[in-house]
Amino acid sequence: MIPTLEWTQEGVRFLDQTKLPLEETYVLATSYQQVADVITTMVVRGAPAIGVSAAMGIALGVKQSKAATIPELAKEFDTICNTLAATRPTAVNLFWAIARMRDRFAALTAQAGITRKAVADALIKEGLVMYDEDIAACKSMGANGAELLPESGGVLTHCNAGALATCGYGTALGVIRAAVERGQAIHVYADETRPFLQGARLTAWELMHDGIPTTVLCDNMAASLMRQGKIHAVVVGADRIAANGDVANKIGTYSVAIMAKEHGIPFYVAAPWSTIDLATPTGDEIPIEQRAEIEVTHHAGKQLTPHGVGIENPAFDVTPAKYVTAIITERGVLRAPYAESLIVLEAAAAAN
Ligand code: MRU
């Protein structure tokens, strides 16, 4: 399995995604501040992977704390959580993971006589449970979504919603992997995904790693391929899904969704429940990360644009729910109206 991130005795080890596909190197984050830096600089990226990385960063911070008392530790814990929360604003999995660690910390420290080491050990365990749960969710998404993909044909994906964006297997690419495992003859078309090139560098790398036939296309080529009949379905991941089913995902997803609708091609979103944000009513309220201009002005250290030109670099966009054919989750496949189907599945899970 592709080792996206891993808890070790020395710290959290990450496959450096900024170096792929040419170099397979690893970064060892030995403090929570370094974990935060690894998330900000996109050494690790992808909503579910960011969430579990933050949880492990919190556990690492508590493990290394020198606090003499539990109230002192609680103060430091708050700083650790706030540092990790300030890394990237759009993927709600980050805030979901931090909230889960905060709840666990509160329950642990409410126990009389608990030691700092016992708290740290329990938080490390929680991070490892989240890691395993993430892979299990991806596998269930795959099982739930595979039959939506064609028996044979082209499937377009945008960005990287694969093993590299999760603890393993992937969301959108997990659905594709599951379809291929069932014997479906899928040919993946991977949008290159300017400016960070997650499609060209990461999706292509991990699918080739698994021997899944893959073609990379520039972001402006998809409509033409759709018109030629080469694309039979689209499947993408998500960074946050609002209560009405609006989907925030990598910049460019919205235009793919519009093109799919125009060509009568189903547009699927695969995401774990930790990506669903019922507290955010619509996509309009989802904070969109603005990243540095240099990601657009330069590539591999080389300047592409004239000095001083205006630059836009929103990292995500919002696809209105009306373009989404179905949302594939580990709990099942949801159809419109999402405001209702999301509540039904949430209530069913709460009842179990
Ligand atoms: O900026 P990134 O690379 O973190 O953006 C990632 C995406 O937009 C993914 O599609 C999304 O996080 C889903 S990953 C399973």
Short mmCIF file of C-alpha atoms and ligand atoms in Angstrom, two decimals:
data_model
loop_
_atom_site.label_atom_id
_atom_site.label_comp_id
_atom_site.label_asym_id
_atom_site.label_seq_id
_atom_site.Cartn_x
_atom_site.Cartn_y
_atom_site.Cartn_z
CA MET A 1 0.00 0.00 0.00
CA ILE A 2 1.20 3.54 -0.74
CA PRO A 3 2.59 4.91 2.59
CA THR A 4 1.00 8.39 2.59
CA LEU A 5 1.59 8.95 6.30
CA GLU A 6 2.65 6.85 9.22
CA TRP A 7 2.99 7.20 12.99
CA THR A 8 6.49 6.22 14.18
CA GLN A 9 8.25 6.37 17.56
CA GLU A 10 10.27 9.34 16.28
CA GLY A 11 7.39 11.37 14.88
CA VAL A 12 5.01 11.34 11.88
CA ARG A 13 6.51 10.19 8.59
CA PHE A 14 5.10 11.53 5.32
CA LEU A 15 5.66 10.58 1.71
CA ASP A 16 6.73 13.95 0.26
CA GLN A 17 4.03 14.67 -2.35
CA THR A 18 5.78 17.83 -3.52
CA LYS A 19 8.56 15.61 -4.94
CA LEU A 20 6.39 13.03 -6.72
CA PRO A 21 6.46 11.55 -9.30
CA LEU A 22 10.19 11.93 -9.87
CA GLU A 23 11.41 11.28 -6.33
CA GLU A 24 9.92 8.96 -3.70
CA THR A 25 11.26 10.57 -0.54
CA TYR A 26 10.00 10.90 3.01
CA VAL A 27 9.77 13.72 5.54
CA LEU A 28 9.84 12.98 9.27
CA ALA A 29 7.94 15.59 11.29
CA THR A 30 9.32 15.47 14.82
CA SER A 31 7.13 18.18 16.39
CA TYR A 32 3.52 19.32 16.03
CA GLN A 33 4.79 22.55 14.45
CA GLN A 34 6.53 20.50 11.77
CA VAL A 35 3.33 18.53 11.15
CA ALA A 36 1.53 21.86 10.68
CA ASP A 37 4.21 22.96 8.24
CA VAL A 38 3.97 19.71 6.28
CA ILE A 39 0.20 20.28 5.88
CA THR A 40 0.58 23.96 4.88
CA THR A 41 3.28 23.23 2.30
CA MET A 42 1.29 20.28 0.89
CA VAL A 43 3.91 17.63 1.55
CA VAL A 44 0.71 15.87 2.62
CA ARG A 45 -2.59 16.98 1.12
CA GLY A 46 -6.10 15.74 0.40
CA ALA A 47 -8.92 16.22 2.89
CA PRO A 48 -8.92 12.87 4.74
CA ALA A 49 -5.11 12.70 4.89
CA ILE A 50 -4.94 16.24 6.30
CA GLY A 51 -7.44 15.30 9.04
CA VAL A 52 -5.54 12.21 10.22
CA SER A 53 -2.19 14.07 9.94
CA ALA A 54 -3.54 16.79 12.26
CA ALA A 55 -4.76 14.16 14.75
CA MET A 56 -1.31 12.57 14.77
CA GLY A 57 0.29 16.02 15.09
CA ILE A 58 -1.83 16.67 18.17
CA ALA A 59 -0.84 13.32 19.68
CA LEU A 60 2.81 14.13 18.97
CA GLY A 61 2.51 17.55 20.62
CA VAL A 62 1.01 16.01 23.77
CA LYS A 63 3.61 13.24 23.82
CA GLN A 64 6.39 15.85 23.76
CA SER A 65 4.78 18.24 26.24
CA LYS A 66 6.72 19.10 29.40
CA ALA A 67 3.60 20.40 31.20
CA ALA A 68 3.81 19.72 34.93
CA THR A 69 0.05 19.60 35.57
CA ILE A 70 -3.08 18.67 33.63
CA PRO A 71 -4.38 22.31 33.58
CA GLU A 72 -1.00 23.34 32.14
CA LEU A 73 -1.27 20.55 29.57
CA ALA A 74 -4.79 21.71 28.68
CA LYS A 75 -3.45 25.18 27.88
CA GLU A 76 -0.70 23.76 25.72
CA PHE A 77 -3.19 21.39 24.06
CA ASP A 78 -5.26 24.38 23.00
CA THR A 79 -2.23 26.00 21.36
CA ILE A 80 -1.38 22.73 19.56
CA CYS A 81 -4.95 22.39 18.23
CA ASN A 82 -5.09 26.05 17.15
CA THR A 83 -1.76 25.75 15.32
CA LEU A 84 -2.98 22.74 13.34
CA ALA A 85 -6.39 24.35 12.68
CA ALA A 86 -4.65 27.35 11.08
CA THR A 87 -3.00 25.28 8.34
CA ARG A 88 -5.68 24.98 5.63
CA PRO A 89 -9.23 26.36 5.84
CA THR A 90 -11.36 24.46 3.32
CA ALA A 91 -11.16 20.72 4.06
CA VAL A 92 -13.57 20.18 6.93
CA ASN A 93 -11.91 16.84 7.77
CA LEU A 94 -9.16 18.90 9.43
CA PHE A 95 -11.63 20.53 11.85
CA TRP A 96 -13.53 17.26 12.29
CA ALA A 97 -10.30 15.50 13.35
CA ILE A 98 -9.28 18.31 15.71
CA ALA A 99 -12.75 18.36 17.30
CA ARG A 100 -12.55 14.60 17.81
CA MET A 101 -9.15 14.92 19.49
CA ARG A 102 -10.46 17.78 21.65
CA ASP A 103 -13.42 15.63 22.80
CA ARG A 104 -11.10 12.72 23.58
CA PHE A 105 -8.73 15.00 25.50
CA ALA A 106 -11.61 16.46 27.53
CA ALA A 107 -12.91 13.00 28.43
CA LEU A 108 -9.43 11.77 29.39
CA THR A 109 -8.48 14.76 31.49
CA ALA A 110 -11.81 14.60 33.36
CA GLN A 111 -10.57 11.32 34.90
CA ALA A 112 -9.15 11.90 38.38
CA GLY A 113 -5.42 11.23 38.69
CA ILE A 114 -4.74 10.68 34.98
CA THR A 115 -1.10 11.25 33.99
CA ARG A 116 0.25 13.18 31.01
CA LYS A 117 1.71 9.96 29.61
CA ALA A 118 -1.65 8.16 29.83
CA VAL A 119 -3.30 11.06 27.98
CA ALA A 120 -0.59 11.00 25.29
CA ASP A 121 -0.84 7.21 24.86
CA ALA A 122 -4.62 7.40 24.48
CA LEU A 123 -4.36 10.22 21.91
CA ILE A 124 -1.78 8.28 19.89
CA LYS A 125 -4.19 5.34 19.92
CA GLU A 126 -7.03 7.61 18.77
CA GLY A 127 -4.90 8.83 15.84
CA LEU A 128 -4.17 5.24 14.85
CA VAL A 129 -7.87 4.33 15.08
CA MET A 130 -8.69 7.29 12.80
CA TYR A 131 -6.05 6.05 10.36
CA ASP A 132 -7.61 2.57 10.21
CA GLU A 133 -11.13 3.99 10.01
CA ASP A 134 -10.13 6.16 7.06
CA ILE A 135 -8.88 3.18 5.05
CA ALA A 136 -12.00 1.18 5.99
CA ALA A 137 -14.23 4.10 4.87
CA CYS A 138 -12.41 4.26 1.52
CA LYS A 139 -12.90 0.52 0.99
CA SER A 140 -16.63 0.82 1.79
CA MET A 141 -16.96 3.80 -0.58
CA GLY A 142 -15.33 1.68 -3.25
CA ALA A 143 -17.76 -1.18 -2.64
CA ASN A 144 -20.75 1.20 -2.64
CA GLY A 145 -19.72 3.15 -5.72
CA ALA A 146 -18.08 0.67 -8.10
CA GLU A 147 -21.32 -0.42 -9.76
CA LEU A 148 -22.07 3.19 -10.72
CA LEU A 149 -19.08 3.17 -13.05
CA PRO A 150 -19.37 1.61 -16.51
CA GLU A 151 -18.55 -2.07 -17.23
CA SER A 152 -16.09 -0.66 -19.68
CA GLY A 153 -15.22 2.91 -20.61
CA GLY A 154 -13.49 6.16 -19.74
CA VAL A 155 -13.76 7.76 -16.29
CA LEU A 156 -12.55 11.32 -15.75
CA THR A 157 -11.18 12.47 -12.40
CA HIS A 158 -9.88 15.82 -11.23
CA CYS A 159 -7.07 16.51 -8.75
CA ASN A 160 -5.96 13.54 -6.65
CA ALA A 161 -8.56 11.84 -4.49
CA GLY A 162 -6.57 8.67 -4.15
CA ALA A 163 -4.41 6.74 -1.70
CA LEU A 164 -2.20 9.83 -1.53
CA ALA A 165 -5.10 12.00 -0.36
CA THR A 166 -6.17 9.51 2.32
CA CYS A 167 -4.50 6.97 4.58
CA GLY A 168 -4.84 4.48 1.74
CA TYR A 169 -7.02 3.27 -1.19
CA GLY A 170 -8.60 6.66 -1.87
CA THR A 171 -12.10 8.08 -2.26
CA ALA A 172 -12.72 8.77 -5.98
CA LEU A 173 -9.77 6.55 -6.90
CA GLY A 174 -11.00 4.01 -4.35
CA VAL A 175 -14.25 3.73 -6.32
CA ILE A 176 -12.20 3.28 -9.50
CA ARG A 177 -9.93 0.70 -7.79
CA ALA A 178 -12.96 -1.25 -6.57
CA ALA A 179 -14.48 -1.22 -10.08
CA VAL A 180 -11.21 -2.50 -11.56
CA GLU A 181 -11.03 -5.21 -8.86
CA ARG A 182 -14.55 -6.28 -9.92
CA GLY A 183 -13.33 -6.70 -13.48
CA GLN A 184 -14.67 -3.47 -15.00
CA ALA A 185 -12.46 -2.27 -17.86
CA ILE A 186 -11.94 1.34 -16.75
CA HIS A 187 -9.62 3.74 -18.51
CA VAL A 188 -8.92 6.74 -16.29
CA TYR A 189 -8.58 10.23 -17.70
CA ALA A 190 -6.75 12.41 -15.16
CA ASP A 191 -7.03 16.19 -15.45
CA GLU A 192 -3.56 17.63 -14.88
CA THR A 193 -5.09 20.05 -12.29
CA ARG A 194 -3.27 23.37 -12.52
CA PRO A 195 -1.50 24.88 -10.71
CA PHE A 196 -0.25 22.20 -8.28
CA LEU A 197 -0.63 19.37 -10.83
CA GLN A 198 -2.10 16.80 -8.45
CA GLY A 199 -3.61 14.98 -11.45
CA ALA A 200 -0.55 14.91 -13.68
CA ARG A 201 1.90 14.15 -10.87
CA LEU A 202 -0.02 12.22 -8.21
CA THR A 203 -3.09 10.55 -9.73
CA ALA A 204 -1.05 9.39 -12.71
CA TRP A 205 1.72 8.12 -10.41
CA GLU A 206 -0.50 6.15 -8.09
CA LEU A 207 -2.69 4.63 -10.81
CA MET A 208 0.37 3.55 -12.79
CA HIS A 209 1.73 2.09 -9.54
CA ASP A 210 -1.41 -0.13 -9.52
CA GLY A 211 -1.34 -0.86 -13.25
CA ILE A 212 -4.63 0.95 -13.97
CA PRO A 213 -4.67 2.38 -17.53
CA THR A 214 -4.40 6.16 -17.26
CA THR A 215 -4.19 9.10 -19.62
CA VAL A 216 -3.32 12.63 -18.44
CA LEU A 217 -5.02 15.58 -20.12
CA CYS A 218 -4.61 19.31 -19.69
CA ASP A 219 -7.51 20.91 -17.83
CA ASN A 220 -8.80 22.59 -20.98
CA MET A 221 -9.17 19.31 -22.93
CA ALA A 222 -11.98 17.59 -21.04
CA ALA A 223 -14.93 19.10 -22.95
CA SER A 224 -13.47 18.01 -26.25
CA LEU A 225 -12.93 14.43 -24.99
CA MET A 226 -16.48 14.35 -23.65
CA ARG A 227 -17.80 15.45 -27.02
CA GLN A 228 -15.80 12.65 -28.67
CA GLY A 229 -17.58 10.12 -26.40
CA LYS A 230 -14.42 9.08 -24.56
CA ILE A 231 -15.71 9.89 -21.06
CA HIS A 232 -18.57 7.80 -19.64
CA ALA A 233 -18.51 9.00 -16.03
CA VAL A 234 -16.79 11.54 -13.80
CA VAL A 235 -15.79 10.77 -10.21
CA VAL A 236 -14.09 13.30 -7.94
CA GLY A 237 -13.42 13.73 -4.22
CA ALA A 238 -14.50 16.57 -1.95
CA ASP A 239 -13.04 18.84 0.69
CA ARG A 240 -16.35 19.83 2.21
CA ILE A 241 -19.96 19.01 1.42
CA ALA A 242 -22.53 21.49 2.74
CA ALA A 243 -25.90 20.49 4.19
CA ASN A 244 -27.62 21.17 0.85
CA GLY A 245 -25.19 18.96 -1.11
CA ASP A 246 -23.01 21.74 -2.57
CA VAL A 247 -19.48 20.36 -2.95
CA ALA A 248 -16.19 22.20 -2.40
CA ASN A 249 -13.35 20.46 -4.21
CA LYS A 250 -10.16 21.33 -6.10
CA ILE A 251 -10.42 24.41 -8.32
CA GLY A 252 -11.70 23.34 -11.73
CA THR A 253 -14.16 20.75 -10.40
CA TYR A 254 -17.09 23.11 -11.01
CA SER A 255 -16.29 23.47 -14.71
CA VAL A 256 -15.93 19.68 -15.04
CA ALA A 257 -19.40 19.29 -13.49
CA ILE A 258 -20.96 21.79 -15.90
CA MET A 259 -19.31 20.07 -18.87
CA ALA A 260 -20.51 16.66 -17.67
CA LYS A 261 -24.09 17.90 -17.41
CA GLU A 262 -23.96 19.41 -20.90
CA HIS A 263 -22.80 16.07 -22.32
CA GLY A 264 -25.22 13.91 -20.29
CA ILE A 265 -22.37 12.27 -18.34
CA PRO A 266 -22.95 11.29 -14.67
CA PHE A 267 -20.90 13.33 -12.17
CA TYR A 268 -20.17 11.45 -8.93
CA VAL A 269 -18.58 12.74 -5.72
CA ALA A 270 -16.94 10.20 -3.39
CA ALA A 271 -16.23 11.34 0.17
CA PRO A 272 -16.19 9.95 3.71
CA TRP A 273 -18.74 11.18 6.22
CA SER A 274 -16.00 13.29 7.85
CA THR A 275 -16.17 15.52 4.73
CA ILE A 276 -19.87 16.27 5.27
CA ASP A 277 -20.50 19.50 7.14
CA LEU A 278 -24.13 19.71 8.16
CA ALA A 279 -23.34 22.89 10.13
CA THR A 280 -22.61 24.74 6.88
CA PRO A 281 -25.93 25.34 5.10
CA THR A 282 -24.70 25.90 1.51
CA GLY A 283 -21.52 26.14 -0.51
CA ASP A 284 -21.62 29.94 -0.22
CA GLU A 285 -20.51 29.67 3.42
CA ILE A 286 -17.54 27.36 2.72
CA PRO A 287 -14.22 29.21 3.22
CA ILE A 288 -12.08 28.96 0.11
CA GLU A 289 -8.32 28.84 0.60
CA GLN A 290 -6.33 31.38 -1.39
CA ARG A 291 -2.80 30.15 -1.99
CA ALA A 292 0.41 31.96 -2.87
CA GLU A 293 0.75 33.61 -6.30
CA ILE A 294 4.03 31.80 -6.90
CA GLU A 295 2.14 28.53 -7.49
CA VAL A 296 0.65 30.16 -10.61
CA THR A 297 3.50 32.43 -11.69
CA HIS A 298 6.18 29.75 -11.48
CA HIS A 299 6.62 26.08 -12.30
CA ALA A 300 9.58 24.04 -11.00
CA GLY A 301 11.36 27.28 -10.08
CA LYS A 302 10.89 28.80 -13.53
CA GLN A 303 8.84 31.97 -14.02
CA LEU A 304 5.95 31.60 -16.50
CA THR A 305 4.21 34.97 -16.32
CA PRO A 306 5.38 38.59 -16.78
CA HIS A 307 6.49 40.48 -13.64
CA GLY A 308 3.66 42.32 -11.92
CA VAL A 309 0.71 40.71 -13.73
CA GLY A 310 -2.43 40.15 -11.62
CA ILE A 311 -2.82 36.58 -10.30
CA GLU A 312 -5.73 34.54 -8.93
CA ASN A 313 -5.09 31.35 -6.97
CA PRO A 314 -8.18 30.03 -5.20
CA ALA A 315 -7.38 26.42 -4.30
CA PHE A 316 -11.00 25.22 -4.39
CA ASP A 317 -14.36 25.94 -5.97
CA VAL A 318 -17.94 25.02 -5.16
CA THR A 319 -20.03 22.79 -7.40
CA PRO A 320 -23.74 23.39 -6.77
CA ALA A 321 -25.64 20.27 -5.74
CA LYS A 322 -27.75 20.37 -8.92
CA TYR A 323 -24.76 19.11 -10.92
CA VAL A 324 -24.07 16.14 -8.63
CA THR A 325 -25.59 12.85 -9.83
CA ALA A 326 -24.81 11.04 -6.55
CA ILE A 327 -22.61 11.32 -3.46
CA ILE A 328 -20.84 8.07 -2.64
CA THR A 329 -20.02 7.62 1.08
CA GLU A 330 -19.06 4.71 3.33
CA ARG A 331 -22.63 4.79 4.64
CA GLY A 332 -24.22 4.45 1.21
CA VAL A 333 -24.96 6.30 -2.01
CA LEU A 334 -26.96 9.51 -1.66
CA ARG A 335 -29.21 11.05 -4.31
CA ALA A 336 -30.87 14.47 -4.53
CA PRO A 337 -32.46 16.17 -2.73
CA TYR A 338 -29.27 16.03 -0.62
CA ALA A 339 -30.67 18.26 2.13
CA GLU A 340 -32.98 15.30 2.87
CA SER A 341 -30.81 12.29 2.05
CA LEU A 342 -27.90 13.61 4.17
CA ILE A 343 -30.19 14.02 7.19
CA VAL A 344 -31.68 10.54 6.70
CA LEU A 345 -28.24 8.84 6.66
CA GLU A 346 -27.01 10.94 9.57
CA ALA A 347 -30.05 9.99 11.65
CA ALA A 348 -29.69 6.30 10.68
CA ALA A 349 -26.04 6.31 11.84
CA ALA A 350 -26.95 8.07 15.11
CA ALA A 351 -29.63 5.44 15.78
CA ASN A 352 -27.12 2.56 15.40
O1 MRU B 1 -5.21 21.12 -2.31
P1 MRU B 1 -5.35 19.63 -2.14
O2 MRU B 1 -4.42 18.84 -3.01
O3 MRU B 1 -5.28 19.22 -0.71
O4 MRU B 1 -6.80 19.33 -2.66
C1 MRU B 1 -7.28 18.03 -2.65
C2 MRU B 1 -8.60 17.87 -3.26
O5 MRU B 1 -9.24 18.81 -3.68
C3 MRU B 1 -9.17 16.49 -3.24
O6 MRU B 1 -9.97 16.27 -4.35
C4 MRU B 1 -10.03 16.33 -1.98
O7 MRU B 1 -9.29 16.69 -0.84
C5 MRU B 1 -10.55 14.99 -1.83
S1 MRU B 1 -9.29 13.87 -1.37
C6 MRU B 1 -9.88 12.36 -1.05
#
